[in-house]
Amino acid sequence: MKPTQQNQFDKTAFQTSVKKHLGATYATTIEKASSRAWYLAMGRALAEITTFDMLETEQDTRIRNAKSVNYLSLEFLIGRLTGNNLISMGLYEQINDAMNELGQSLTDLLEEERDPSLGNGGLGRLAACYMDSLAAQEYPTVGYGLHYEYGLFKQSFEKGHQKETPDAWCGVEGYPWEVARPELAQQIGFYGHVEVYQDEGRERRRWVPGMSVKAMPWDLPIVGYQSETVYPLRLWECRAIAPFSLESFNNGNYFEAQHALIDAGNITKVLYPNDNHEKGKTLRLMQQYFHSAASVRDILRRHEEVGHSLESLPEYETIQLNDTHPTIAIPELMRILIDEKDLEWAEAWAICTKTFAYTNHTLLPEALETWSESLIQRLFPRHMEIIYQINHLFLQEVRAKWPGDVAKQQKLSIIQEGFHRMVRMANLCVVGAYAVNGVAALHSQLVKRDLFPEFNELYPGRLQNVTNGITPRRWLKFCNPGLSQLITDKIGDEWPAKLDQLEAISQYANDAEFQQQFMAVKKANKQRLADWVKTNMDIELDANAIFDVQIKRLHEYKRQHLNMLHILSLYHRLITDPDFDMAPRVVIFAAKAAPGYHLAKQIIYALNMIAEKVNNDPRVGNKLKVVFMPDYRVSLAEIIIPAADVSEQISTAGKEASGTGNMKMALNGALTIGTMDGANVEIREEVGDDNIYIFGLDVDEVEQTRVAYNPYDYYNADPLLKASLDLLLGDEFTPGEPGKLRATYDSLLDGGDPYLVLADFASYVQAHEDMDKQYRDVSGWAKKAILNTALVGKFSSDRSIRDYVNNIWKLESVKR
Ligand code: 26W
């Protein structure tokens, strides 16, 4: 084991530091301090330790001349830092003890921390897991993101409808873990024009921005598990440069100048709440450039500060683009190299195309980013010129490969022709990157087969796969202490860093005593969740029931409405068929809908109304409960996931790139009910057919079914389906107001059922029946649950990171 803070921890000094922060930073006293003040002071005291480690880690990397990865992402959904960092630092027990002596309970203090909700869903959470695994394995890293003032909105329900309120994650006091780095601030321009000038007889070009703002970095410490390695997650905040417009001030136009100050502050005001749906808003493109430009400059600063040449950039730095959101970093690096550093086009392009790599996270057409050429032209005139030139040279390659094939040129061009010409960001990425990867085996195959088949021919080997992963530190050790202890008792305590070792647990899958212990832990976790639900929602749950969980963003392709139809079918059978028997079941949802996504919000509303009725209908008794937990976020997932018996992963095959909640729940001993989509395919490979419930059409069948799909065929042929759907038409769930839930009904019938919900209904119901039977065989179920935990070691994000390191980034780890 590596040295940790444990060895050097000085309790008295730490307590003194906490007390100092209580007074000096938060202006309160030991006698008067609230829990929140204690949490903040403790956080600051801890952050002092990690800040020093972070600076030392950076020095080590420099001294060793090591290559670093720069992970560029508009989202990092890191979740609360305190508990996790304590585990990584190996200080959990000591701090618990130290705070106890100060009269504070660590568990209570940890609950004071707000979630930094700086992401929407899967993509942002993946970035956070990857930072954790990079630090744990000591691969030099800087994470670059945005310091939004408001993260993803907070969700509440009013009469069943989603209501959004702003999430000021920093609070008024600031977030205790972050440290400002004003000496690393950058100036970022927008608008303006391109100037052409002569330099020693050569024509040169330069961008003269029309306005500039300041990018101010805040570093959050990402602490490596059981190491003293700490990497920065560097989040840029937009600040106005004051006086913003000297001219306005000089004209005495003070208020106009102030207005400009306010506008500048807007760039990082709020995270865009869309997940898998692109909206094309100007401010969003400004965010993207602000993020890319500040990050690229910081990377070049680090590179040049140690005296490396520009040509050697790819030897020391690689830049990973998390989806296309930071694509503008490619023309930005080109612009700096050519206009500011005086390199030739070919030299600059050679550097760029050895530095950038791109991860694709979605195939949904509405999520693939395109930006209007005229908008880019207005905001970034020099970048538009560079994009034209990249495209011009690229189309020459296309013509050489497919002479005379105009259709190919049109299809592959970075510029999409038409009345409004658009820039296709994914195409720009594939052309400008040395590696492109999908996020699960199936998804990467579809990237090659359907999204970029020509690119795969043009650039053989560039398109790759890296199957996603999750950090076992947060998603088992921290969130499920009961199961963690049980595992450690059997196989020792190395598994959080070597998750493959869990396989050794499978030898106990048939062991009656272990089964009983495993299920006792599950039951305790279910009770913890039931207590939360009782306290916060006043719904009584029985911890013996099946806990059937679907937690993810609300989206038609994820098919929460298929789950809804299953609930309606159970309800229908319970109230109409006296012979119908089922194991008691609690169906748990948590999901946010994008504020502008009408149908998604209607589905939330319907589920809430159905829950209200089902939970209080005496005919149902306690056989069926439905719970829609408000405000899904990382800290809520940490309570739900350890309590899940059944994991719902029911997207239309081909639509979910990977999924990561599927991995988290399997690791915590839930059985998956899922389609052959995303990483479900690989989970099945690992756990075996007997330990997962696969149903529905596969990718090829989806394609065939679509050819002549008519949802009414299924509706008319299946009485259970018809009865379930028809429940949405009357006033069963909205007494006195029939038809209020018909939006879902309409979309599934007259709307054409774009995600083939009705086609998969029968096999979904059948899979649930099989599961229900299995659940009543307590020992049989326990065995399957244990095998899920034991056999999903592959999905540690440590393995994903090693895949990136070995196949794409080519880094060495720097051990401290
Ligand atoms: C521009 C609007 C927008 C915003 C976010 C478009 C696309 C996105 C993300 C790429 C959507 C996303 O989070 N995708 C998810 O990425 C996860 C991590 O790879 C996968 O596990 C999920 O399957 C995928 O939906």
PDB file of N, CA and C in Angstrom, residues 523 525-549 584-589 611 614-615 621-629 639-640 643:
ATOM      1  N   LYS A 523     -31.183  -5.649   2.463  1.00  0.00           N
ATOM      2  CA  LYS A 523     -32.399  -5.257   3.192  1.00  0.00           C
ATOM      3  C   LYS A 523     -32.158  -3.984   3.999  1.00  0.00           C
ATOM      4  N   ASN A 525     -30.048  -1.641   3.335  1.00  0.00           N
ATOM      5  CA  ASN A 525     -29.984  -0.522   2.379  1.00  0.00           C
ATOM      6  C   ASN A 525     -31.380  -0.127   1.897  1.00  0.00           C
ATOM      7  N   LYS A 526     -32.238  -1.142   1.719  1.00  0.00           N
ATOM      8  CA  LYS A 526     -33.617  -0.861   1.308  1.00  0.00           C
ATOM      9  C   LYS A 526     -34.353  -0.115   2.417  1.00  0.00           C
ATOM     10  N   GLN A 527     -34.073  -0.491   3.647  1.00  0.00           N
ATOM     11  CA  GLN A 527     -34.713   0.191   4.770  1.00  0.00           C
ATOM     12  C   GLN A 527     -34.250   1.652   4.858  1.00  0.00           C
ATOM     13  N   ARG A 528     -32.955   1.856   4.610  1.00  0.00           N
ATOM     14  CA  ARG A 528     -32.424   3.226   4.609  1.00  0.00           C
ATOM     15  C   ARG A 528     -33.149   4.072   3.561  1.00  0.00           C
ATOM     16  N   LEU A 529     -33.361   3.487   2.381  1.00  0.00           N
ATOM     17  CA  LEU A 529     -34.078   4.201   1.320  1.00  0.00           C
ATOM     18  C   LEU A 529     -35.540   4.425   1.727  1.00  0.00           C
ATOM     19  N   ALA A 530     -36.156   3.369   2.308  1.00  0.00           N
ATOM     20  CA  ALA A 530     -37.557   3.489   2.736  1.00  0.00           C
ATOM     21  C   ALA A 530     -37.691   4.606   3.775  1.00  0.00           C
ATOM     22  N   ASP A 531     -36.727   4.722   4.665  1.00  0.00           N
ATOM     23  CA  ASP A 531     -36.774   5.785   5.673  1.00  0.00           C
ATOM     24  C   ASP A 531     -36.709   7.162   5.005  1.00  0.00           C
ATOM     25  N   TRP A 532     -35.831   7.260   4.008  1.00  0.00           N
ATOM     26  CA  TRP A 532     -35.735   8.536   3.274  1.00  0.00           C
ATOM     27  C   TRP A 532     -37.088   8.880   2.657  1.00  0.00           C
ATOM     28  N   VAL A 533     -37.699   7.882   2.033  1.00  0.00           N
ATOM     29  CA  VAL A 533     -38.978   8.108   1.344  1.00  0.00           C
ATOM     30  C   VAL A 533     -40.066   8.476   2.356  1.00  0.00           C
ATOM     31  N   LYS A 534     -40.054   7.816   3.489  1.00  0.00           N
ATOM     32  CA  LYS A 534     -41.044   8.139   4.536  1.00  0.00           C
ATOM     33  C   LYS A 534     -40.854   9.583   5.025  1.00  0.00           C
ATOM     34  N   THR A 535     -39.606   9.938   5.322  1.00  0.00           N
ATOM     35  CA  THR A 535     -39.326  11.270   5.848  1.00  0.00           C
ATOM     36  C   THR A 535     -39.631  12.363   4.833  1.00  0.00           C
ATOM     37  N   ASN A 536     -39.226  12.135   3.584  1.00  0.00           N
ATOM     38  CA  ASN A 536     -39.306  13.210   2.595  1.00  0.00           C
ATOM     39  C   ASN A 536     -40.571  13.199   1.754  1.00  0.00           C
ATOM     40  N   MET A 537     -41.229  12.025   1.648  1.00  0.00           N
ATOM     41  CA  MET A 537     -42.394  11.956   0.765  1.00  0.00           C
ATOM     42  C   MET A 537     -43.626  11.417   1.474  1.00  0.00           C
ATOM     43  N   ASP A 538     -43.436  11.003   2.708  1.00  0.00           N
ATOM     44  CA  ASP A 538     -44.529  10.440   3.501  1.00  0.00           C
ATOM     45  C   ASP A 538     -45.217   9.245   2.815  1.00  0.00           C
ATOM     46  N   ILE A 539     -44.413   8.407   2.197  1.00  0.00           N
ATOM     47  CA  ILE A 539     -44.946   7.153   1.630  1.00  0.00           C
ATOM     48  C   ILE A 539     -44.288   6.002   2.382  1.00  0.00           C
ATOM     49  N   GLU A 540     -45.122   5.048   2.783  1.00  0.00           N
ATOM     50  CA  GLU A 540     -44.633   3.906   3.568  1.00  0.00           C
ATOM     51  C   GLU A 540     -44.209   2.787   2.607  1.00  0.00           C
ATOM     52  N   LEU A 541     -42.995   2.306   2.743  1.00  0.00           N
ATOM     53  CA  LEU A 541     -42.547   1.209   1.876  1.00  0.00           C
ATOM     54  C   LEU A 541     -42.163   0.006   2.723  1.00  0.00           C
ATOM     55  N   ASP A 542     -42.379  -1.176   2.155  1.00  0.00           N
ATOM     56  CA  ASP A 542     -42.011  -2.418   2.837  1.00  0.00           C
ATOM     57  C   ASP A 542     -40.683  -2.906   2.256  1.00  0.00           C
ATOM     58  N   ALA A 543     -39.679  -2.999   3.104  1.00  0.00           N
ATOM     59  CA  ALA A 543     -38.336  -3.370   2.633  1.00  0.00           C
ATOM     60  C   ALA A 543     -38.273  -4.824   2.160  1.00  0.00           C
ATOM     61  N   ASN A 544     -39.356  -5.588   2.308  1.00  0.00           N
ATOM     62  CA  ASN A 544     -39.358  -6.957   1.758  1.00  0.00           C
ATOM     63  C   ASN A 544     -39.809  -6.989   0.299  1.00  0.00           C
ATOM     64  N   ALA A 545     -40.411  -5.901  -0.154  1.00  0.00           N
ATOM     65  CA  ALA A 545     -40.893  -5.870  -1.544  1.00  0.00           C
ATOM     66  C   ALA A 545     -39.704  -5.816  -2.508  1.00  0.00           C
ATOM     67  N   ILE A 546     -39.965  -6.160  -3.772  1.00  0.00           N
ATOM     68  CA  ILE A 546     -38.946  -5.973  -4.811  1.00  0.00           C
ATOM     69  C   ILE A 546     -38.765  -4.477  -5.021  1.00  0.00           C
ATOM     70  N   PHE A 547     -37.532  -4.000  -4.930  1.00  0.00           N
ATOM     71  CA  PHE A 547     -37.258  -2.587  -5.235  1.00  0.00           C
ATOM     72  C   PHE A 547     -36.782  -2.513  -6.690  1.00  0.00           C
ATOM     73  N   ASP A 548     -37.672  -2.002  -7.523  1.00  0.00           N
ATOM     74  CA  ASP A 548     -37.510  -2.017  -8.979  1.00  0.00           C
ATOM     75  C   ASP A 548     -37.199  -0.576  -9.401  1.00  0.00           C
ATOM     76  N   VAL A 549     -35.985  -0.341  -9.886  1.00  0.00           N
ATOM     77  CA  VAL A 549     -35.466   1.035  -9.960  1.00  0.00           C
ATOM     78  C   VAL A 549     -35.143   1.484 -11.380  1.00  0.00           C
ATOM     79  N   PRO A 584     -44.904  -8.481  -3.750  1.00  0.00           N
ATOM     80  CA  PRO A 584     -45.009  -7.035  -3.520  1.00  0.00           C
ATOM     81  C   PRO A 584     -43.849  -6.303  -4.192  1.00  0.00           C
ATOM     82  N   ARG A 585     -44.181  -5.183  -4.803  1.00  0.00           N
ATOM     83  CA  ARG A 585     -43.192  -4.485  -5.617  1.00  0.00           C
ATOM     84  C   ARG A 585     -43.271  -2.985  -5.380  1.00  0.00           C
ATOM     85  N   VAL A 586     -42.102  -2.360  -5.292  1.00  0.00           N
ATOM     86  CA  VAL A 586     -42.023  -0.904  -5.243  1.00  0.00           C
ATOM     87  C   VAL A 586     -41.288  -0.457  -6.505  1.00  0.00           C
ATOM     88  N   VAL A 587     -41.944   0.334  -7.326  1.00  0.00           N
ATOM     89  CA  VAL A 587     -41.274   0.839  -8.524  1.00  0.00           C
ATOM     90  C   VAL A 587     -40.800   2.259  -8.228  1.00  0.00           C
ATOM     91  N   ILE A 588     -39.492   2.430  -8.350  1.00  0.00           N
ATOM     92  CA  ILE A 588     -38.876   3.703  -7.973  1.00  0.00           C
ATOM     93  C   ILE A 588     -38.332   4.402  -9.215  1.00  0.00           C
ATOM     94  N   PHE A 589     -38.717   5.663  -9.355  1.00  0.00           N
ATOM     95  CA  PHE A 589     -38.174   6.495 -10.441  1.00  0.00           C
ATOM     96  C   PHE A 589     -37.447   7.681  -9.840  1.00  0.00           C
ATOM     97  N   ALA A 611     -48.893   7.226  -9.344  1.00  0.00           N
ATOM     98  CA  ALA A 611     -48.379   6.880  -8.012  1.00  0.00           C
ATOM     99  C   ALA A 611     -49.395   7.241  -6.937  1.00  0.00           C
ATOM    100  N   VAL A 614     -52.333   4.646  -7.143  1.00  0.00           N
ATOM    101  CA  VAL A 614     -51.943   3.272  -6.838  1.00  0.00           C
ATOM    102  C   VAL A 614     -51.565   3.118  -5.360  1.00  0.00           C
ATOM    103  N   ASN A 615     -50.849   4.090  -4.843  1.00  0.00           N
ATOM    104  CA  ASN A 615     -50.356   3.976  -3.468  1.00  0.00           C
ATOM    105  C   ASN A 615     -51.471   4.044  -2.431  1.00  0.00           C
ATOM    106  N   GLY A 621     -53.757  -2.736  -2.080  1.00  0.00           N
ATOM    107  CA  GLY A 621     -53.124  -3.102  -0.816  1.00  0.00           C
ATOM    108  C   GLY A 621     -51.676  -2.662  -0.841  1.00  0.00           C
ATOM    109  N   ASN A 622     -50.793  -3.499  -0.325  1.00  0.00           N
ATOM    110  CA  ASN A 622     -49.382  -3.093  -0.414  1.00  0.00           C
ATOM    111  C   ASN A 622     -48.631  -3.902  -1.470  1.00  0.00           C
ATOM    112  N   LYS A 623     -49.392  -4.425  -2.436  1.00  0.00           N
ATOM    113  CA  LYS A 623     -48.743  -5.203  -3.509  1.00  0.00           C
ATOM    114  C   LYS A 623     -47.902  -4.324  -4.421  1.00  0.00           C
ATOM    115  N   LEU A 624     -48.354  -3.095  -4.606  1.00  0.00           N
ATOM    116  CA  LEU A 624     -47.683  -2.242  -5.587  1.00  0.00           C
ATOM    117  C   LEU A 624     -47.589  -0.816  -5.058  1.00  0.00           C
ATOM    118  N   LYS A 625     -46.385  -0.291  -5.071  1.00  0.00           N
ATOM    119  CA  LYS A 625     -46.183   1.124  -4.732  1.00  0.00           C
ATOM    120  C   LYS A 625     -45.376   1.758  -5.859  1.00  0.00           C
ATOM    121  N   VAL A 626     -45.629   3.021  -6.109  1.00  0.00           N
ATOM    122  CA  VAL A 626     -44.869   3.757  -7.123  1.00  0.00           C
ATOM    123  C   VAL A 626     -44.330   5.028  -6.461  1.00  0.00           C
ATOM    124  N   VAL A 627     -43.030   5.229  -6.610  1.00  0.00           N
ATOM    125  CA  VAL A 627     -42.405   6.381  -5.966  1.00  0.00           C
ATOM    126  C   VAL A 627     -41.578   7.137  -6.996  1.00  0.00           C
ATOM    127  N   PHE A 628     -41.901   8.396  -7.214  1.00  0.00           N
ATOM    128  CA  PHE A 628     -41.075   9.230  -8.088  1.00  0.00           C
ATOM    129  C   PHE A 628     -40.317  10.188  -7.185  1.00  0.00           C
ATOM    130  N   MET A 629     -39.048   9.916  -6.965  1.00  0.00           N
ATOM    131  CA  MET A 629     -38.273  10.730  -6.024  1.00  0.00           C
ATOM    132  C   MET A 629     -37.846  12.030  -6.697  1.00  0.00           C
ATOM    133  N   ILE A 639     -27.977   6.840  -2.370  1.00  0.00           N
ATOM    134  CA  ILE A 639     -28.907   6.154  -1.460  1.00  0.00           C
ATOM    135  C   ILE A 639     -29.715   5.087  -2.207  1.00  0.00           C
ATOM    136  N   ILE A 640     -30.068   5.388  -3.459  1.00  0.00           N
ATOM    137  CA  ILE A 640     -30.962   4.485  -4.192  1.00  0.00           C
ATOM    138  C   ILE A 640     -30.219   3.233  -4.685  1.00  0.00           C
ATOM    139  N   ALA A 643     -29.777   0.070  -2.765  1.00  0.00           N
ATOM    140  CA  ALA A 643     -31.049  -0.526  -2.353  1.00  0.00           C
ATOM    141  C   ALA A 643     -31.793  -1.204  -3.502  1.00  0.00           C
TER     142      ALA A 643
END
